[in-house]
């Protein structure tokens, strides 16, 4: 068999699409919408989240989000985030992408740059080092950033009930998170910004338009 024939038999690697943003930006609603839309287009996909996505990584998520009396050292937080990510990546994300499934992930490493880098003030260089160690070459094919005024986002998050350890941060923390996301949306070519302050149908039109570029790429492969 020729090499090109063999490569045609192998499934094409799936697309890796991540959903990012501060609190209360409507990520969860829109990721469901994206999943339904892509499924209607015949895409075989997997919906997952970070921190989490495997039983062990979900346990780490519980450790990260719980409000506790002991203050959590920033470096402990960063390493827990990447510990959960290594498990999730190797057990779930990479095998799915290799089978040709598309993976929709509610947050990924851009959240680490925003929350641990800008929010907590940890070294960006340190995060880059862990990113290379854990992910090697893997980066998202597309990141939809749900961007929203932090005051509106906090209001929406408060309306959902009890706040977790991150949601309990002060407004300045969320301003830094938002600024980092916006900064990365300029430096990283896989970002698309969605103005999450509009009505749901308008937001969903934008989500659909972004996903269509991925579908178009797939059909051209
Ligand atoms: P969620 O509320 O969107 O499910 O995300 C859980 C929280 O975890 C959210 O407040 C952001 C935080 N987080 C980080 O701080 N760093 C990360 O790398 C990830 C993936 C999430």
PDB file of N, CA, C and O in Angstrom, residues 19-29 50-51 61 64-65 77 106-107 111-112 114-116 119-120 145-171 173-179 181 196-197:
ATOM      1  N   UNK A  19     -13.662  27.115  24.759  1.00  0.00           N
ATOM      2  CA  UNK A  19     -14.601  28.196  25.097  1.00  0.00           C
ATOM      3  C   UNK A  19     -14.071  28.878  26.346  1.00  0.00           C
ATOM      4  O   UNK A  19     -13.870  28.222  27.370  1.00  0.00           O
ATOM      5  N   UNK A  20     -13.852  30.175  26.256  1.00  0.00           N
ATOM      6  CA  UNK A  20     -13.207  30.906  27.349  1.00  0.00           C
ATOM      7  C   UNK A  20     -13.968  32.175  27.693  1.00  0.00           C
ATOM      8  O   UNK A  20     -14.793  32.651  26.908  1.00  0.00           O
ATOM      9  N   UNK A  21     -13.606  32.743  28.832  1.00  0.00           N
ATOM     10  CA  UNK A  21     -14.181  34.018  29.238  1.00  0.00           C
ATOM     11  C   UNK A  21     -14.246  34.102  30.747  1.00  0.00           C
ATOM     12  O   UNK A  21     -13.992  33.115  31.439  1.00  0.00           O
ATOM     13  N   UNK A  22     -14.574  35.299  31.228  1.00  0.00           N
ATOM     14  CA  UNK A  22     -14.707  35.494  32.680  1.00  0.00           C
ATOM     15  C   UNK A  22     -15.984  34.833  33.173  1.00  0.00           C
ATOM     16  O   UNK A  22     -16.594  34.025  32.471  1.00  0.00           O
ATOM     17  N   UNK A  23     -16.368  35.189  34.370  1.00  0.00           N
ATOM     18  CA  UNK A  23     -17.577  34.594  34.966  1.00  0.00           C
ATOM     19  C   UNK A  23     -18.823  35.223  34.326  1.00  0.00           C
ATOM     20  O   UNK A  23     -18.811  36.379  33.933  1.00  0.00           O
ATOM     21  N   UNK A  24     -19.882  34.413  34.216  1.00  0.00           N
ATOM     22  CA  UNK A  24     -21.192  34.938  33.795  1.00  0.00           C
ATOM     23  C   UNK A  24     -21.292  35.360  32.334  1.00  0.00           C
ATOM     24  O   UNK A  24     -22.219  36.070  31.949  1.00  0.00           O
ATOM     25  N   UNK A  25     -20.366  34.885  31.494  1.00  0.00           N
ATOM     26  CA  UNK A  25     -20.374  35.289  30.075  1.00  0.00           C
ATOM     27  C   UNK A  25     -21.206  34.390  29.174  1.00  0.00           C
ATOM     28  O   UNK A  25     -21.220  34.591  27.958  1.00  0.00           O
ATOM     29  N   UNK A  26     -21.880  33.391  29.740  1.00  0.00           N
ATOM     30  CA  UNK A  26     -22.764  32.535  28.941  1.00  0.00           C
ATOM     31  C   UNK A  26     -22.042  31.397  28.212  1.00  0.00           C
ATOM     32  O   UNK A  26     -22.586  30.807  27.282  1.00  0.00           O
ATOM     33  N   UNK A  27     -20.832  31.063  28.671  1.00  0.00           N
ATOM     34  CA  UNK A  27     -20.065  29.980  28.045  1.00  0.00           C
ATOM     35  C   UNK A  27     -20.845  28.668  28.007  1.00  0.00           C
ATOM     36  O   UNK A  27     -20.868  27.996  26.981  1.00  0.00           O
ATOM     37  N   UNK A  28     -21.424  28.298  29.160  1.00  0.00           N
ATOM     38  CA  UNK A  28     -22.060  26.976  29.262  1.00  0.00           C
ATOM     39  C   UNK A  28     -23.248  26.856  28.320  1.00  0.00           C
ATOM     40  O   UNK A  28     -23.406  25.840  27.633  1.00  0.00           O
ATOM     41  N   UNK A  29     -24.066  27.911  28.248  1.00  0.00           N
ATOM     42  CA  UNK A  29     -25.219  27.896  27.339  1.00  0.00           C
ATOM     43  C   UNK A  29     -24.731  27.776  25.907  1.00  0.00           C
ATOM     44  O   UNK A  29     -25.273  27.016  25.110  1.00  0.00           O
ATOM     45  N   UNK A  50     -12.622  21.873  31.670  1.00  0.00           N
ATOM     46  CA  UNK A  50     -11.453  21.978  32.555  1.00  0.00           C
ATOM     47  C   UNK A  50     -11.738  23.013  33.637  1.00  0.00           C
ATOM     48  O   UNK A  50     -12.408  24.001  33.356  1.00  0.00           O
ATOM     49  N   UNK A  51     -11.178  22.883  34.844  1.00  0.00           N
ATOM     50  CA  UNK A  51     -10.524  21.655  35.264  1.00  0.00           C
ATOM     51  C   UNK A  51     -11.567  20.546  35.338  1.00  0.00           C
ATOM     52  O   UNK A  51     -12.703  20.797  35.721  1.00  0.00           O
ATOM     53  N   UNK A  61     -10.673  19.269  40.364  1.00  0.00           N
ATOM     54  CA  UNK A  61     -11.546  20.445  40.219  1.00  0.00           C
ATOM     55  C   UNK A  61     -12.217  20.785  41.562  1.00  0.00           C
ATOM     56  O   UNK A  61     -12.264  21.943  41.963  1.00  0.00           O
ATOM     57  N   UNK A  64      -9.861  22.506  43.763  1.00  0.00           N
ATOM     58  CA  UNK A  64      -9.560  23.878  43.319  1.00  0.00           C
ATOM     59  C   UNK A  64     -10.694  24.856  43.616  1.00  0.00           C
ATOM     60  O   UNK A  64     -10.447  26.020  43.944  1.00  0.00           O
ATOM     61  N   UNK A  65     -11.928  24.387  43.455  1.00  0.00           N
ATOM     62  CA  UNK A  65     -13.063  25.321  43.544  1.00  0.00           C
ATOM     63  C   UNK A  65     -13.596  25.511  44.972  1.00  0.00           C
ATOM     64  O   UNK A  65     -14.270  26.507  45.248  1.00  0.00           O
ATOM     65  N   UNK A  77      -2.008  26.022  43.348  1.00  0.00           N
ATOM     66  CA  UNK A  77      -3.166  26.135  42.447  1.00  0.00           C
ATOM     67  C   UNK A  77      -2.745  25.856  40.995  1.00  0.00           C
ATOM     68  O   UNK A  77      -3.396  25.084  40.286  1.00  0.00           O
ATOM     69  N   UNK A 106     -14.748  23.255  27.566  1.00  0.00           N
ATOM     70  CA  UNK A 106     -15.141  24.434  28.347  1.00  0.00           C
ATOM     71  C   UNK A 106     -13.914  24.839  29.176  1.00  0.00           C
ATOM     72  O   UNK A 106     -13.642  24.214  30.197  1.00  0.00           O
ATOM     73  N   UNK A 107     -13.152  25.761  28.678  1.00  0.00           N
ATOM     74  CA  UNK A 107     -11.878  26.266  29.233  1.00  0.00           C
ATOM     75  C   UNK A 107     -10.710  25.327  28.943  1.00  0.00           C
ATOM     76  O   UNK A 107     -10.869  24.108  28.904  1.00  0.00           O
ATOM     77  N   UNK A 111      -7.262  29.832  30.044  1.00  0.00           N
ATOM     78  CA  UNK A 111      -7.799  30.195  31.374  1.00  0.00           C
ATOM     79  C   UNK A 111      -6.674  30.258  32.400  1.00  0.00           C
ATOM     80  O   UNK A 111      -6.722  31.058  33.341  1.00  0.00           O
ATOM     81  N   UNK A 112      -5.644  29.443  32.227  1.00  0.00           N
ATOM     82  CA  UNK A 112      -4.519  29.475  33.177  1.00  0.00           C
ATOM     83  C   UNK A 112      -3.739  30.782  33.017  1.00  0.00           C
ATOM     84  O   UNK A 112      -3.322  31.397  34.006  1.00  0.00           O
ATOM     85  N   UNK A 114      -5.017  33.520  32.031  1.00  0.00           N
ATOM     86  CA  UNK A 114      -5.865  34.603  32.540  1.00  0.00           C
ATOM     87  C   UNK A 114      -5.981  34.563  34.075  1.00  0.00           C
ATOM     88  O   UNK A 114      -5.750  35.590  34.735  1.00  0.00           O
ATOM     89  N   UNK A 115      -6.313  33.385  34.632  1.00  0.00           N
ATOM     90  CA  UNK A 115      -6.608  33.308  36.073  1.00  0.00           C
ATOM     91  C   UNK A 115      -5.340  33.219  36.928  1.00  0.00           C
ATOM     92  O   UNK A 115      -5.186  33.956  37.897  1.00  0.00           O
ATOM     93  N   UNK A 116      -4.438  32.271  36.569  1.00  0.00           N
ATOM     94  CA  UNK A 116      -3.237  32.127  37.407  1.00  0.00           C
ATOM     95  C   UNK A 116      -2.179  33.155  36.997  1.00  0.00           C
ATOM     96  O   UNK A 116      -1.461  33.677  37.853  1.00  0.00           O
ATOM     97  N   UNK A 119      -4.611  36.948  36.940  1.00  0.00           N
ATOM     98  CA  UNK A 119      -5.376  37.043  38.187  1.00  0.00           C
ATOM     99  C   UNK A 119      -4.483  36.926  39.413  1.00  0.00           C
ATOM    100  O   UNK A 119      -4.461  37.803  40.271  1.00  0.00           O
ATOM    101  N   UNK A 120      -3.716  35.841  39.483  1.00  0.00           N
ATOM    102  CA  UNK A 120      -2.861  35.598  40.664  1.00  0.00           C
ATOM    103  C   UNK A 120      -1.490  36.254  40.556  1.00  0.00           C
ATOM    104  O   UNK A 120      -0.728  36.275  41.526  1.00  0.00           O
ATOM    105  N   UNK A 145     -13.843  33.397  22.661  1.00  0.00           N
ATOM    106  CA  UNK A 145     -13.746  34.166  23.908  1.00  0.00           C
ATOM    107  C   UNK A 145     -15.048  34.943  24.108  1.00  0.00           C
ATOM    108  O   UNK A 145     -15.375  35.832  23.315  1.00  0.00           O
ATOM    109  N   UNK A 146     -15.805  34.574  25.154  1.00  0.00           N
ATOM    110  CA  UNK A 146     -17.054  35.283  25.476  1.00  0.00           C
ATOM    111  C   UNK A 146     -16.691  36.463  26.356  1.00  0.00           C
ATOM    112  O   UNK A 146     -16.453  36.309  27.557  1.00  0.00           O
ATOM    113  N   UNK A 147     -16.643  37.611  25.729  1.00  0.00           N
ATOM    114  CA  UNK A 147     -16.141  38.802  26.421  1.00  0.00           C
ATOM    115  C   UNK A 147     -17.302  39.640  26.950  1.00  0.00           C
ATOM    116  O   UNK A 147     -18.260  39.912  26.217  1.00  0.00           O
ATOM    117  N   UNK A 148     -17.182  40.034  28.227  1.00  0.00           N
ATOM    118  CA  UNK A 148     -18.277  40.752  28.878  1.00  0.00           C
ATOM    119  C   UNK A 148     -17.714  41.684  29.943  1.00  0.00           C
ATOM    120  O   UNK A 148     -16.737  41.340  30.616  1.00  0.00           O
ATOM    121  N   UNK A 149     -18.359  42.827  30.108  1.00  0.00           N
ATOM    122  CA  UNK A 149     -18.046  43.734  31.205  1.00  0.00           C
ATOM    123  C   UNK A 149     -18.062  42.935  32.522  1.00  0.00           C
ATOM    124  O   UNK A 149     -19.006  42.182  32.776  1.00  0.00           O
ATOM    125  N   UNK A 150     -17.013  43.105  33.341  1.00  0.00           N
ATOM    126  CA  UNK A 150     -16.901  42.244  34.533  1.00  0.00           C
ATOM    127  C   UNK A 150     -18.022  42.491  35.556  1.00  0.00           C
ATOM    128  O   UNK A 150     -18.406  41.574  36.283  1.00  0.00           O
ATOM    129  N   UNK A 151     -18.547  43.699  35.595  1.00  0.00           N
ATOM    130  CA  UNK A 151     -19.639  43.969  36.557  1.00  0.00           C
ATOM    131  C   UNK A 151     -20.906  43.222  36.160  1.00  0.00           C
ATOM    132  O   UNK A 151     -21.595  42.659  37.012  1.00  0.00           O
ATOM    133  N   UNK A 152     -21.171  43.208  34.863  1.00  0.00           N
ATOM    134  CA  UNK A 152     -22.363  42.473  34.389  1.00  0.00           C
ATOM    135  C   UNK A 152     -22.162  40.976  34.627  1.00  0.00           C
ATOM    136  O   UNK A 152     -23.058  40.269  35.081  1.00  0.00           O
ATOM    137  N   UNK A 153     -20.939  40.494  34.350  1.00  0.00           N
ATOM    138  CA  UNK A 153     -20.626  39.069  34.542  1.00  0.00           C
ATOM    139  C   UNK A 153     -20.798  38.660  35.996  1.00  0.00           C
ATOM    140  O   UNK A 153     -21.376  37.606  36.293  1.00  0.00           O
ATOM    141  N   UNK A 154     -20.314  39.505  36.920  1.00  0.00           N
ATOM    142  CA  UNK A 154     -20.402  39.181  38.353  1.00  0.00           C
ATOM    143  C   UNK A 154     -21.862  39.142  38.794  1.00  0.00           C
ATOM    144  O   UNK A 154     -22.268  38.271  39.579  1.00  0.00           O
ATOM    145  N   UNK A 155     -22.635  40.078  38.274  1.00  0.00           N
ATOM    146  CA  UNK A 155     -24.069  40.132  38.587  1.00  0.00           C
ATOM    147  C   UNK A 155     -24.758  38.827  38.171  1.00  0.00           C
ATOM    148  O   UNK A 155     -25.489  38.207  38.937  1.00  0.00           O
ATOM    149  N   UNK A 156     -24.443  38.391  36.927  1.00  0.00           N
ATOM    150  CA  UNK A 156     -25.041  37.144  36.417  1.00  0.00           C
ATOM    151  C   UNK A 156     -24.586  35.950  37.257  1.00  0.00           C
ATOM    152  O   UNK A 156     -25.379  35.059  37.555  1.00  0.00           O
ATOM    153  N   UNK A 157     -23.276  35.923  37.627  1.00  0.00           N
ATOM    154  CA  UNK A 157     -22.744  34.784  38.400  1.00  0.00           C
ATOM    155  C   UNK A 157     -23.410  34.720  39.772  1.00  0.00           C
ATOM    156  O   UNK A 157     -23.759  33.645  40.253  1.00  0.00           O
ATOM    157  N   UNK A 158     -23.628  35.910  40.380  1.00  0.00           N
ATOM    158  CA  UNK A 158     -24.263  35.948  41.707  1.00  0.00           C
ATOM    159  C   UNK A 158     -25.684  35.399  41.637  1.00  0.00           C
ATOM    160  O   UNK A 158     -26.139  34.710  42.541  1.00  0.00           O
ATOM    161  N   UNK A 159     -26.349  35.659  40.506  1.00  0.00           N
ATOM    162  CA  UNK A 159     -27.726  35.189  40.325  1.00  0.00           C
ATOM    163  C   UNK A 159     -27.821  33.676  40.256  1.00  0.00           C
ATOM    164  O   UNK A 159     -28.907  33.104  40.378  1.00  0.00           O
ATOM    165  N   UNK A 160     -26.672  32.977  40.045  1.00  0.00           N
ATOM    166  CA  UNK A 160     -26.710  31.511  39.912  1.00  0.00           C
ATOM    167  C   UNK A 160     -26.613  30.807  41.269  1.00  0.00           C
ATOM    168  O   UNK A 160     -26.652  29.599  41.339  1.00  0.00           O
ATOM    169  N   UNK A 161     -26.401  31.557  42.352  1.00  0.00           N
ATOM    170  CA  UNK A 161     -26.347  30.925  43.680  1.00  0.00           C
ATOM    171  C   UNK A 161     -24.986  31.052  44.331  1.00  0.00           C
ATOM    172  O   UNK A 161     -24.233  31.988  44.043  1.00  0.00           O
ATOM    173  N   UNK A 162     -24.645  30.066  45.211  1.00  0.00           N
ATOM    174  CA  UNK A 162     -23.410  30.141  46.016  1.00  0.00           C
ATOM    175  C   UNK A 162     -22.175  30.282  45.122  1.00  0.00           C
ATOM    176  O   UNK A 162     -22.084  29.649  44.071  1.00  0.00           O
ATOM    177  N   UNK A 163     -21.236  31.126  45.565  1.00  0.00           N
ATOM    178  CA  UNK A 163     -20.046  31.400  44.751  1.00  0.00           C
ATOM    179  C   UNK A 163     -18.902  30.476  45.151  1.00  0.00           C
ATOM    180  O   UNK A 163     -18.685  30.207  46.335  1.00  0.00           O
ATOM    181  N   UNK A 164     -18.118  29.993  44.152  1.00  0.00           N
ATOM    182  CA  UNK A 164     -16.967  29.143  44.461  1.00  0.00           C
ATOM    183  C   UNK A 164     -15.739  30.006  44.761  1.00  0.00           C
ATOM    184  O   UNK A 164     -15.816  31.243  44.774  1.00  0.00           O
ATOM    185  N   UNK A 165     -14.588  29.354  44.993  1.00  0.00           N
ATOM    186  CA  UNK A 165     -13.376  30.066  45.430  1.00  0.00           C
ATOM    187  C   UNK A 165     -12.906  31.100  44.397  1.00  0.00           C
ATOM    188  O   UNK A 165     -12.351  32.138  44.759  1.00  0.00           O
ATOM    189  N   UNK A 166     -13.139  30.836  43.104  1.00  0.00           N
ATOM    190  CA  UNK A 166     -12.746  31.816  42.086  1.00  0.00           C
ATOM    191  C   UNK A 166     -13.775  32.935  41.971  1.00  0.00           C
ATOM    192  O   UNK A 166     -13.439  34.115  41.904  1.00  0.00           O
ATOM    193  N   UNK A 167     -15.052  32.542  41.962  1.00  0.00           N
ATOM    194  CA  UNK A 167     -16.115  33.550  41.816  1.00  0.00           C
ATOM    195  C   UNK A 167     -16.105  34.536  42.982  1.00  0.00           C
ATOM    196  O   UNK A 167     -16.615  35.647  42.850  1.00  0.00           O
ATOM    197  N   UNK A 168     -15.502  34.125  44.113  1.00  0.00           N
ATOM    198  CA  UNK A 168     -15.441  34.983  45.293  1.00  0.00           C
ATOM    199  C   UNK A 168     -14.322  36.022  45.253  1.00  0.00           C
ATOM    200  O   UNK A 168     -14.151  36.764  46.214  1.00  0.00           O
ATOM    201  N   UNK A 169     -13.539  36.061  44.166  1.00  0.00           N
ATOM    202  CA  UNK A 169     -12.435  37.035  44.082  1.00  0.00           C
ATOM    203  C   UNK A 169     -12.971  38.458  43.929  1.00  0.00           C
ATOM    204  O   UNK A 169     -14.117  38.665  43.521  1.00  0.00           O
ATOM    205  N   UNK A 170     -12.083  39.444  44.194  1.00  0.00           N
ATOM    206  CA  UNK A 170     -12.514  40.841  44.075  1.00  0.00           C
ATOM    207  C   UNK A 170     -12.585  41.267  42.593  1.00  0.00           C
ATOM    208  O   UNK A 170     -12.019  40.604  41.731  1.00  0.00           O
ATOM    209  N   UNK A 171     -13.271  42.376  42.325  1.00  0.00           N
ATOM    210  CA  UNK A 171     -13.476  42.805  40.930  1.00  0.00           C
ATOM    211  C   UNK A 171     -12.165  43.038  40.192  1.00  0.00           C
ATOM    212  O   UNK A 171     -12.063  42.773  38.993  1.00  0.00           O
ATOM    213  N   UNK A 173      -9.486  41.419  40.326  1.00  0.00           N
ATOM    214  CA  UNK A 173      -9.017  40.118  39.825  1.00  0.00           C
ATOM    215  C   UNK A 173      -9.669  39.844  38.457  1.00  0.00           C
ATOM    216  O   UNK A 173      -8.996  39.488  37.485  1.00  0.00           O
ATOM    217  N   UNK A 174     -10.978  40.054  38.367  1.00  0.00           N
ATOM    218  CA  UNK A 174     -11.689  39.765  37.118  1.00  0.00           C
ATOM    219  C   UNK A 174     -11.320  40.749  36.006  1.00  0.00           C
ATOM    220  O   UNK A 174     -11.356  40.399  34.827  1.00  0.00           O
ATOM    221  N   UNK A 175     -10.977  41.978  36.394  1.00  0.00           N
ATOM    222  CA  UNK A 175     -10.502  42.951  35.388  1.00  0.00           C
ATOM    223  C   UNK A 175      -9.191  42.446  34.785  1.00  0.00           C
ATOM    224  O   UNK A 175      -8.985  42.522  33.578  1.00  0.00           O
ATOM    225  N   UNK A 176      -8.296  41.928  35.647  1.00  0.00           N
ATOM    226  CA  UNK A 176      -7.003  41.422  35.148  1.00  0.00           C
ATOM    227  C   UNK A 176      -7.219  40.197  34.255  1.00  0.00           C
ATOM    228  O   UNK A 176      -6.559  40.032  33.234  1.00  0.00           O
ATOM    229  N   UNK A 177      -8.169  39.340  34.671  1.00  0.00           N
ATOM    230  CA  UNK A 177      -8.485  38.139  33.868  1.00  0.00           C
ATOM    231  C   UNK A 177      -8.962  38.575  32.478  1.00  0.00           C
ATOM    232  O   UNK A 177      -8.489  38.092  31.449  1.00  0.00           O
ATOM    233  N   UNK A 178      -9.883  39.538  32.465  1.00  0.00           N
ATOM    234  CA  UNK A 178     -10.441  39.985  31.168  1.00  0.00           C
ATOM    235  C   UNK A 178      -9.349  40.600  30.295  1.00  0.00           C
ATOM    236  O   UNK A 178      -9.269  40.318  29.091  1.00  0.00           O
ATOM    237  N   UNK A 179      -8.505  41.436  30.908  1.00  0.00           N
ATOM    238  CA  UNK A 179      -7.438  42.094  30.135  1.00  0.00           C
ATOM    239  C   UNK A 179      -6.498  41.066  29.515  1.00  0.00           C
ATOM    240  O   UNK A 179      -6.061  41.231  28.387  1.00  0.00           O
ATOM    241  N   UNK A 181      -7.178  37.908  28.703  1.00  0.00           N
ATOM    242  CA  UNK A 181      -7.864  37.252  27.579  1.00  0.00           C
ATOM    243  C   UNK A 181      -7.815  38.157  26.341  1.00  0.00           C
ATOM    244  O   UNK A 181      -7.535  37.693  25.234  1.00  0.00           O
ATOM    245  N   UNK A 196     -20.328  39.100  24.400  1.00  0.00           N
ATOM    246  CA  UNK A 196     -21.348  38.368  25.159  1.00  0.00           C
ATOM    247  C   UNK A 196     -22.369  39.291  25.817  1.00  0.00           C
ATOM    248  O   UNK A 196     -23.269  38.820  26.521  1.00  0.00           O
ATOM    249  N   UNK A 197     -22.262  40.597  25.575  1.00  0.00           N
ATOM    250  CA  UNK A 197     -23.217  41.543  26.158  1.00  0.00           C
ATOM    251  C   UNK A 197     -24.479  41.673  25.313  1.00  0.00           C
ATOM    252  O   UNK A 197     -25.404  42.388  25.685  1.00  0.00           O
TER     253      UNK A 197
END
